[in-house]
Short mmCIF file of C-alpha atoms in Angstrom, two decimals:
data_model
loop_
_atom_site.label_atom_id
_atom_site.label_comp_id
_atom_site.label_asym_id
_atom_site.label_seq_id
_atom_site.Cartn_x
_atom_site.Cartn_y
_atom_site.Cartn_z
CA MET A 229 97.50 8.34 -41.02
CA ASP A 230 96.52 4.90 -39.73
CA ASN A 231 92.90 3.73 -39.79
CA SER A 232 92.57 3.99 -36.00
CA SER A 233 92.71 7.80 -36.15
CA LYS A 234 90.27 8.25 -39.04
CA ILE A 235 87.18 7.56 -36.89
CA LEU A 236 87.36 8.65 -33.27
CA ALA A 237 84.67 8.61 -30.60
CA LEU A 238 84.12 12.09 -29.14
CA ASP A 239 83.45 13.02 -25.54
CA GLY A 240 81.89 16.48 -25.82
CA VAL A 241 82.09 19.32 -23.31
CA ILE A 242 79.10 20.53 -21.27
CA GLN A 243 78.81 24.32 -20.80
CA PRO A 244 76.82 25.15 -17.62
CA TYR A 245 75.48 28.58 -18.57
CA ALA A 246 72.74 30.14 -16.44
CA TRP A 247 70.04 29.88 -19.12
CA GLY A 248 70.38 26.10 -19.46
CA GLY A 249 68.04 23.34 -18.35
CA SER A 250 67.96 20.75 -15.59
CA SER A 251 67.74 17.40 -17.39
CA PHE A 252 67.71 17.38 -21.23
CA LEU A 253 71.47 17.25 -21.83
CA ALA A 254 72.04 14.86 -18.94
CA ASP A 255 69.39 12.49 -20.33
CA LEU A 256 70.88 12.79 -23.82
CA THR A 257 74.53 12.26 -22.91
CA TYR A 258 74.12 9.97 -19.86
CA LYS A 259 76.35 12.31 -17.87
CA SER A 260 75.72 13.11 -14.21
CA GLN A 261 74.42 16.65 -13.79
CA PRO A 262 75.17 18.26 -10.41
CA PRO A 263 71.98 19.26 -8.55
CA GLY A 264 71.04 22.87 -9.22
CA GLU A 265 73.59 23.37 -12.02
CA PRO A 266 72.01 24.41 -15.34
CA TRP A 267 73.37 22.64 -18.42
CA ALA A 268 73.02 24.80 -21.52
CA GLU A 269 75.27 23.53 -24.31
CA TRP A 270 77.05 20.34 -25.33
CA TRP A 271 80.05 21.21 -27.51
CA LEU A 272 81.29 18.80 -30.16
CA GLY A 273 84.29 20.35 -31.85
CA ALA A 274 87.80 21.73 -31.53
CA HIS A 275 87.18 25.18 -30.08
CA PRO A 276 89.92 26.00 -27.53
CA LYS A 277 87.28 27.01 -24.97
CA GLY A 278 85.95 23.43 -24.92
CA PRO A 279 87.55 20.89 -27.29
CA ALA A 280 86.02 17.42 -27.39
CA GLN A 281 88.16 14.60 -26.05
CA THR A 282 89.26 11.60 -28.14
CA ALA A 283 91.38 8.52 -27.40
CA LEU A 284 94.32 10.38 -28.96
CA GLY A 285 93.90 13.65 -27.07
CA THR A 286 91.63 16.63 -27.58
CA LEU A 287 90.23 17.11 -31.07
CA ASP A 288 92.12 20.37 -31.58
CA GLU A 289 95.35 18.50 -30.76
CA VAL A 290 94.50 15.68 -33.19
CA ILE A 291 93.85 18.18 -35.97
CA GLY A 292 96.74 20.47 -35.04
CA ASP A 293 99.29 17.67 -35.26
CA ARG A 294 98.46 16.83 -38.89
CA PRO A 295 95.91 19.29 -40.32
CA ALA A 296 96.58 18.50 -43.98
CA GLU A 297 96.06 14.78 -43.37
CA VAL A 298 93.07 15.08 -41.06
CA LEU A 299 91.18 17.91 -42.82
CA SER A 300 92.68 17.59 -46.35
CA LYS A 301 95.27 20.00 -47.67
CA ASN A 302 92.72 22.25 -49.39
CA ILE A 303 90.55 22.68 -46.31
CA ALA A 304 93.54 23.05 -43.98
CA ASP A 305 95.03 25.74 -46.23
CA HIS A 306 91.73 27.60 -46.61
CA PHE A 307 90.90 27.67 -42.90
CA GLY A 308 94.37 28.10 -41.45
CA GLY A 309 94.80 24.51 -40.30
CA ARG A 310 91.79 24.69 -37.95
CA LEU A 311 88.45 22.91 -37.94
CA PRO A 312 86.20 25.65 -39.36
CA PHE A 313 83.01 24.73 -37.50
CA LEU A 314 81.64 23.94 -34.05
CA LEU A 315 78.66 21.62 -33.50
CA LYS A 316 76.52 22.08 -30.39
CA VAL A 317 73.34 20.78 -28.81
CA LEU A 318 71.47 23.47 -26.84
CA ASP A 319 68.85 23.29 -24.10
CA VAL A 320 67.35 26.77 -23.78
CA GLN A 321 65.43 27.00 -20.52
CA ASP A 322 65.66 30.79 -20.12
CA MET A 323 66.00 33.31 -22.94
CA LEU A 324 69.49 34.12 -24.17
CA SER A 325 70.89 37.62 -24.62
CA ILE A 326 70.00 39.83 -27.56
CA GLN A 327 73.08 39.39 -29.73
CA VAL A 328 74.74 39.89 -33.09
CA HIS A 329 77.88 38.51 -34.70
CA PRO A 330 80.38 40.40 -36.90
CA THR A 331 81.51 39.79 -40.45
CA ILE A 332 85.05 38.47 -40.96
CA ALA A 333 86.27 41.98 -41.84
CA MET A 334 84.69 43.43 -38.70
CA ALA A 335 86.09 40.63 -36.55
CA ARG A 336 89.62 41.07 -37.89
CA GLU A 337 89.56 44.83 -37.37
CA GLY A 338 88.00 44.56 -33.90
CA PHE A 339 90.36 41.80 -32.80
CA ALA A 340 93.42 43.80 -33.89
CA ARG A 341 92.12 46.91 -32.13
CA GLU A 342 91.51 45.11 -28.84
CA GLU A 343 94.87 43.32 -29.06
CA THR A 344 96.58 46.68 -29.50
CA ALA A 345 94.64 48.04 -26.52
CA GLY A 346 95.96 45.16 -24.41
CA ILE A 347 92.53 43.77 -23.42
CA ASP A 348 92.90 40.20 -22.20
CA ARG A 349 91.12 37.76 -24.51
CA MET A 350 89.15 36.32 -21.59
CA ALA A 351 88.29 39.72 -20.08
CA PRO A 352 84.53 40.23 -19.56
CA ASN A 353 84.66 43.49 -21.55
CA ARG A 354 86.33 41.86 -24.56
CA ASN A 355 84.16 41.93 -27.71
CA TYR A 356 86.42 40.13 -30.19
CA ARG A 357 88.09 36.98 -28.85
CA ASP A 358 89.20 35.79 -32.29
CA LYS A 359 89.42 36.97 -35.91
CA ASN A 360 86.55 34.94 -37.31
CA HIS A 361 82.91 35.49 -38.20
CA LYS A 362 80.19 33.40 -36.55
CA PRO A 363 77.31 32.52 -38.88
CA GLU A 364 74.97 30.06 -37.16
CA LEU A 365 72.45 27.43 -38.21
CA ALA A 366 69.92 26.07 -35.71
CA VAL A 367 67.69 23.02 -36.27
CA ALA A 368 64.95 22.38 -33.73
CA LEU A 369 64.89 19.21 -31.63
CA SER A 370 61.72 20.42 -29.90
CA GLU A 371 59.29 23.28 -30.34
CA PHE A 372 61.74 26.19 -30.48
CA TYR A 373 61.19 29.96 -30.13
CA LEU A 374 63.59 32.73 -31.06
CA LEU A 375 63.87 36.37 -32.09
CA HIS A 376 65.36 36.97 -35.53
CA GLY A 377 66.03 40.27 -37.32
CA PHE A 378 64.17 43.56 -37.30
CA LYS A 379 60.51 43.83 -38.27
CA SER A 380 59.36 46.32 -40.89
CA SER A 381 59.19 50.05 -40.10
CA GLU A 382 55.38 49.81 -40.20
CA GLU A 383 55.33 47.04 -37.59
CA ILE A 384 57.81 48.84 -35.33
CA GLY A 385 55.82 52.07 -35.64
CA ALA A 386 52.66 50.20 -34.66
CA SER A 387 54.38 48.83 -31.55
CA LEU A 388 55.30 52.37 -30.52
CA ASP A 389 51.71 53.50 -31.00
CA ARG A 390 50.42 50.75 -28.70
CA GLU A 391 52.44 51.98 -25.72
CA PRO A 392 51.51 55.54 -24.67
CA ALA A 393 54.70 55.85 -22.60
CA TRP A 394 56.71 55.42 -25.81
CA SER A 395 55.44 58.61 -27.46
CA ASP A 396 58.85 60.31 -27.25
CA LEU A 397 60.40 57.17 -28.77
CA LYS A 398 57.89 57.44 -31.62
CA ALA A 399 59.07 61.01 -32.22
CA ILE A 400 62.70 59.81 -32.36
CA PHE A 401 61.71 57.03 -34.76
CA GLU A 402 59.92 59.45 -37.10
CA LYS A 403 62.86 61.85 -37.08
CA SER A 404 65.90 59.52 -37.03
CA GLY A 405 64.57 56.16 -38.23
CA LEU A 406 65.20 52.75 -36.72
CA ASN A 407 68.93 53.37 -36.35
CA GLY A 408 68.30 56.45 -34.24
CA LEU A 409 65.56 54.75 -32.21
CA TYR A 410 67.69 51.71 -31.37
CA ASP A 411 70.70 53.84 -30.52
CA ARG A 412 68.52 55.82 -28.11
CA VAL A 413 67.32 52.82 -26.11
CA MET A 414 70.75 51.16 -26.18
CA SER A 415 72.41 54.24 -24.66
CA ALA A 416 69.62 55.38 -22.31
CA PRO A 417 70.31 55.62 -18.55
CA SER A 418 68.47 53.29 -16.18
CA ASP A 419 65.98 55.89 -14.94
CA GLU A 420 64.86 56.60 -18.49
CA LEU A 421 64.49 52.89 -19.22
CA ALA A 422 62.30 52.56 -16.15
CA ARG A 423 60.11 55.48 -17.28
CA TRP A 424 59.49 53.81 -20.65
CA LEU A 425 59.12 50.26 -19.35
CA MET A 426 57.16 50.67 -16.11
CA PRO A 427 53.79 51.24 -17.87
CA LEU A 428 54.40 48.19 -20.04
CA LYS A 429 55.13 46.06 -17.00
CA GLU A 430 52.01 47.33 -15.25
CA ARG A 431 49.92 46.47 -18.32
CA LEU A 432 51.34 42.95 -18.47
CA ASP A 433 50.85 42.42 -14.73
CA SER A 434 47.20 43.44 -14.98
CA LYS A 435 46.18 40.92 -17.66
CA ALA A 436 46.21 37.18 -18.21
CA GLU A 437 49.41 35.69 -19.55
CA ALA A 438 49.69 35.93 -23.33
CA PRO A 439 50.42 32.85 -25.48
CA MET A 440 54.02 32.04 -26.39
CA SER A 441 53.33 33.25 -29.93
CA HIS A 442 52.90 36.84 -28.65
CA PRO A 443 55.74 39.23 -27.63
CA ASP A 444 53.92 40.04 -24.38
CA TYR A 445 54.64 36.51 -23.11
CA TRP A 446 58.39 36.96 -23.54
CA ALA A 447 58.39 40.52 -22.23
CA ARG A 448 56.76 39.29 -19.02
CA ARG A 449 59.46 36.65 -18.62
CA ALA A 450 62.16 39.23 -19.30
CA PHE A 451 60.79 41.56 -16.63
CA GLU A 452 60.75 38.69 -14.12
CA ARG A 453 64.38 37.81 -14.84
CA TYR A 454 66.06 41.09 -15.75
CA GLY A 455 63.83 43.94 -14.53
CA PHE A 456 63.80 47.11 -16.61
CA ASP A 457 66.24 45.81 -19.20
CA ARG A 458 66.90 47.57 -22.51
CA GLY A 459 66.63 44.24 -24.32
CA ILE A 460 62.85 44.22 -23.75
CA PHE A 461 62.36 46.67 -26.62
CA SER A 462 63.89 44.14 -29.00
CA ILE A 463 61.19 41.62 -28.10
CA TYR A 464 58.69 43.95 -29.79
CA TRP A 465 60.91 45.11 -32.66
CA PHE A 466 62.39 41.76 -33.76
CA ASN A 467 60.52 38.96 -35.52
CA LEU A 468 59.22 36.29 -33.13
CA VAL A 469 59.77 32.90 -34.79
CA LYS A 470 58.58 29.42 -33.86
CA LEU A 471 60.37 26.36 -35.28
CA GLU A 472 58.80 22.93 -35.31
CA VAL A 473 60.94 19.80 -34.87
CA GLY A 474 63.27 19.43 -37.86
CA GLU A 475 62.91 23.02 -39.04
CA GLY A 476 65.96 25.27 -39.16
CA ILE A 477 66.98 28.91 -39.40
CA PHE A 478 70.23 30.63 -40.37
CA GLN A 479 71.67 33.58 -38.44
CA ALA A 480 73.87 35.57 -40.82
CA ALA A 481 76.45 38.11 -39.70
CA GLN A 482 74.96 41.41 -38.47
CA ILE A 483 71.43 39.99 -38.02
CA PRO A 484 70.29 40.47 -34.39
CA HIS A 485 68.73 37.46 -32.72
CA ALA A 486 68.03 35.70 -29.43
CA TYR A 487 67.06 32.14 -28.61
CA LEU A 488 64.08 32.04 -26.24
CA SER A 489 63.07 28.45 -25.48
CA GLY A 490 63.56 24.86 -26.61
CA ALA A 491 66.25 22.40 -27.68
CA CYS A 492 68.20 22.53 -30.93
CA VAL A 493 71.24 21.38 -32.82
CA GLU A 494 73.40 24.39 -33.62
CA LEU A 495 76.22 24.52 -36.16
CA MET A 496 78.41 27.60 -36.47
CA ALA A 497 81.75 28.90 -37.61
CA ASN A 498 84.47 28.22 -35.04
CA SER A 499 84.29 31.57 -33.24
CA ASP A 500 83.24 33.14 -29.95
CA ASN A 501 82.63 36.73 -31.12
CA VAL A 502 79.38 38.09 -29.67
CA LEU A 503 78.08 41.65 -29.29
CA ARG A 504 75.13 41.85 -26.91
CA GLY A 505 72.13 44.16 -26.73
CA GLY A 506 70.40 43.28 -23.47
CA LEU A 507 68.70 40.46 -21.53
CA THR A 508 72.04 39.57 -20.01
CA PRO A 509 74.28 40.42 -17.06
CA LYS A 510 77.25 40.27 -19.45
CA HIS A 511 79.12 43.16 -21.08
CA ILE A 512 77.19 45.43 -23.47
CA ASP A 513 79.07 47.84 -25.73
CA PRO A 514 76.35 50.02 -27.39
CA PRO A 515 78.65 51.93 -29.80
CA GLU A 516 80.22 48.69 -31.10
CA LEU A 517 76.81 47.02 -31.30
CA MET A 518 75.44 49.89 -33.38
CA LYS A 519 78.38 49.63 -35.79
CA THR A 520 77.71 45.93 -36.29
CA LEU A 521 73.90 45.73 -36.62
CA ASP A 522 72.04 45.36 -39.90
CA PHE A 523 68.85 47.44 -39.55
CA SER A 524 67.24 46.07 -42.71
CA THR A 525 63.80 44.52 -42.54
CA VAL A 526 64.09 40.73 -42.23
CA ARG A 527 61.46 38.22 -43.32
CA PRO A 528 62.48 35.01 -41.53
CA SER A 529 63.24 32.10 -43.83
CA ILE A 530 62.41 28.73 -42.27
CA LEU A 531 64.56 25.88 -43.60
CA SER A 532 62.90 22.48 -43.96
CA GLY A 533 65.91 20.77 -45.48
CA GLU A 534 66.56 19.72 -49.09
CA SER A 535 66.64 16.03 -50.04
CA LEU A 536 69.91 14.37 -50.96
CA GLU A 537 70.56 10.85 -52.21
CA GLY A 538 70.59 8.18 -49.56
CA GLY A 539 67.85 9.67 -47.37
CA TRP A 540 69.75 12.67 -46.06
CA LEU A 541 68.40 16.22 -45.78
CA VAL A 542 70.77 19.19 -46.05
CA TYR A 543 70.07 22.65 -44.63
CA PRO A 544 71.63 24.99 -47.21
CA THR A 545 73.28 28.21 -46.05
CA PRO A 546 75.70 30.67 -47.66
CA ALA A 547 78.38 29.88 -45.05
CA PRO A 548 81.46 28.18 -46.55
CA ASP A 549 82.53 26.94 -43.10
CA PHE A 550 80.03 24.08 -42.72
CA GLN A 551 77.09 22.00 -43.90
CA LEU A 552 74.54 20.25 -41.71
CA TRP A 553 72.93 16.98 -42.85
CA ARG A 554 70.09 15.26 -41.02
CA GLY A 555 68.82 11.75 -41.60
CA GLU A 556 65.98 9.64 -40.21
CA PHE A 557 66.76 6.03 -41.07
CA GLN A 558 65.09 2.65 -40.51
CA LYS A 559 66.58 -0.50 -39.06
CA GLY A 560 68.49 -2.49 -41.64
CA GLN A 561 69.37 0.40 -43.92
CA GLY A 562 72.86 1.02 -45.21
CA VAL A 563 73.75 4.69 -45.47
CA GLU A 564 76.54 6.28 -47.49
CA LEU A 565 78.67 9.00 -45.91
CA PRO A 566 80.32 11.78 -47.92
CA GLN A 567 84.05 12.28 -47.91
CA GLY A 568 85.20 15.28 -45.94
CA PRO A 569 86.06 16.14 -42.34
CA ALA A 570 82.91 15.74 -40.27
CA ILE A 571 81.37 15.18 -36.86
CA LEU A 572 78.56 12.64 -36.64
CA PHE A 573 76.04 12.80 -33.80
CA VAL A 574 73.38 10.18 -33.04
CA TYR A 575 70.27 11.81 -31.60
CA SER A 576 68.27 8.58 -31.40
CA GLY A 577 68.71 4.92 -32.20
CA HIS A 578 71.73 2.69 -32.74
CA ILE A 579 74.15 2.66 -35.68
CA LYS A 580 77.37 0.94 -36.71
CA LEU A 581 80.19 2.56 -38.69
CA SER A 582 81.97 0.13 -40.99
CA LYS A 583 85.05 0.66 -43.13
CA ARG A 584 84.07 0.13 -46.76
CA GLN A 585 87.26 -1.69 -47.71
CA SER A 586 87.72 -3.67 -44.48
CA VAL A 587 86.89 -7.34 -44.02
CA ASP A 588 87.87 -7.21 -40.35
CA ARG A 589 84.66 -6.62 -38.36
CA GLU A 590 86.78 -5.59 -35.38
CA ASP A 591 87.10 -2.26 -37.19
CA ASP A 592 83.36 -1.64 -36.76
CA LEU A 593 82.33 0.99 -34.21
CA ASP A 594 78.91 1.21 -32.54
CA PHE A 595 77.26 4.54 -31.65
CA ARG A 596 73.98 5.04 -29.82
CA ARG A 597 71.77 7.95 -28.77
CA GLY A 598 73.83 10.78 -27.31
CA GLN A 599 77.13 9.59 -28.80
CA ALA A 600 79.27 11.29 -31.43
CA CYS A 601 82.39 10.68 -33.46
CA TRP A 602 84.99 12.46 -35.55
CA LEU A 603 85.50 11.46 -39.19
CA SER A 604 88.67 12.49 -41.00
CA TYR A 605 88.26 13.64 -44.60
CA ASP A 606 89.22 10.18 -46.00
CA HIS A 607 87.46 8.09 -43.34
CA GLY A 608 86.13 5.54 -45.87
CA ALA A 609 83.16 4.58 -43.68
CA GLU A 610 79.49 3.84 -44.17
CA ILE A 611 76.64 3.47 -41.69
CA GLN A 612 74.61 0.39 -40.88
CA ILE A 613 71.35 1.20 -39.06
CA LEU A 614 70.89 -1.27 -36.17
CA SER A 615 67.69 0.35 -34.88
CA ASP A 616 65.61 3.25 -36.20
CA ALA A 617 67.87 6.29 -35.88
CA GLU A 618 68.04 10.07 -36.26
CA VAL A 619 71.54 11.19 -37.18
CA TYR A 620 73.19 14.59 -37.71
CA LEU A 621 76.32 15.11 -39.76
CA ALA A 622 78.28 18.38 -39.63
CA GLY A 623 81.15 18.88 -42.02
CA VAL A 624 82.83 20.51 -45.00
CA PHE A 625 81.83 18.48 -48.06
#
C-alpha cells in the first residue's frame, strides 16, 4: 500500500431523518442544507447505506479491495474483512423512537429467518438487515437527554399509582411483573391506549410545563408529535438521563433506550438492526421486541472518560468492535496517534497530520473543524495542533 492511501480525507454522508435539526450539522460540515429539510446524522464510515467518500472511492470500496492491508490481517479476519464500526455525529431535535438492538446470536438467527421468508432487506417491515449486533456509545457535544433501561420495580409501581387510569395496568404488573405489563401495552389496540393515556394528557394540558429533568416534559412533547402512542409509557418506566458536554453512555444489546434532545458523537458496531417500541411511524414488531428486551433494572453508568498518555481520554466499553478517544489539545502540542484502523474527526480547531518518518512536508495534511479522515492500521502519522482543538478518534486499537 502506498503512503497516499494510508491517510484519506473523508466526505461523510448526511442522513435527513425527520427528527433532525435545522442548522447544527450544516454549520459543522459547511454543507448547504436545503430549506425545511431536517439533518439528523452525519455518517463517517463504510456502512453500505451511506459510505463516506474518499479520493480513491467510497471507504467500503477502499477497505474491500485490500482488507488485510488496510485493516491488518488480524482485524480483517476477525471482522470478516469489514470495518467493524460506524462513527456518527447526531443532532437530535425531536425524540427518537423507543428502540433496542439484538445480540449477535439474535441478529444471526433473525437475519436467517427473514432471509428464508424472502423479506427484502430494505422492506419497511424488516427487523434484521444484517447479521451483526449494534452496541452504541454516545458522547455529548451539548446538553443531551435520553432514556436508558428500565427503572426498578418500585419506581415503575409508583408511576402506576400516580395515574388513576392505570389501575388495571397496576393489577397486570402485580400479577405478571414488568414483562407482562410491557407486553400488554405493546400489544394493546388503539382504543385501549387512548383510554389509558387520555387522562394523562388532560393532566399535562392542565398544568404548567414541567422541567426537562421530569418525564412529564417529554410525555407532553410525545403527545404533541405522536398522539396516543404506546411509547409514552416507556417515558415513565425508563431512566431519564442527562449528559453534560463530554460525558458518555453505552447502550448494550437488549437495553431499551431513546435519544431525546441534543447533539452527540455516536460510535457503534457496523449494523442497522433496530427493534422499535413506539414514538415512531416506523414498523413495530411487538413479539420480536419482547423476545429481545432485557427487563432487568438498570442504573445508568455515566462515562467521563479515562486518561491515557498524551492527553487523550478513552471511553471504555465491553464492545470489541471499537474504541472512542477524545482529546482537547492546545496550540503547539504534538500528539501521538495509536496504530490501528481509525477515523479521526476534528470537532473544533485546526490540526496537521504529519508522517513520522517523512521529511517531505508535502505529505502533511491539514484538517479543520468539521473535517475527518481515514487512517489505515499502519498510517505512521502524528498530529500537530495548529490552533486549540477538540479531536475524536474512533478505531480498533
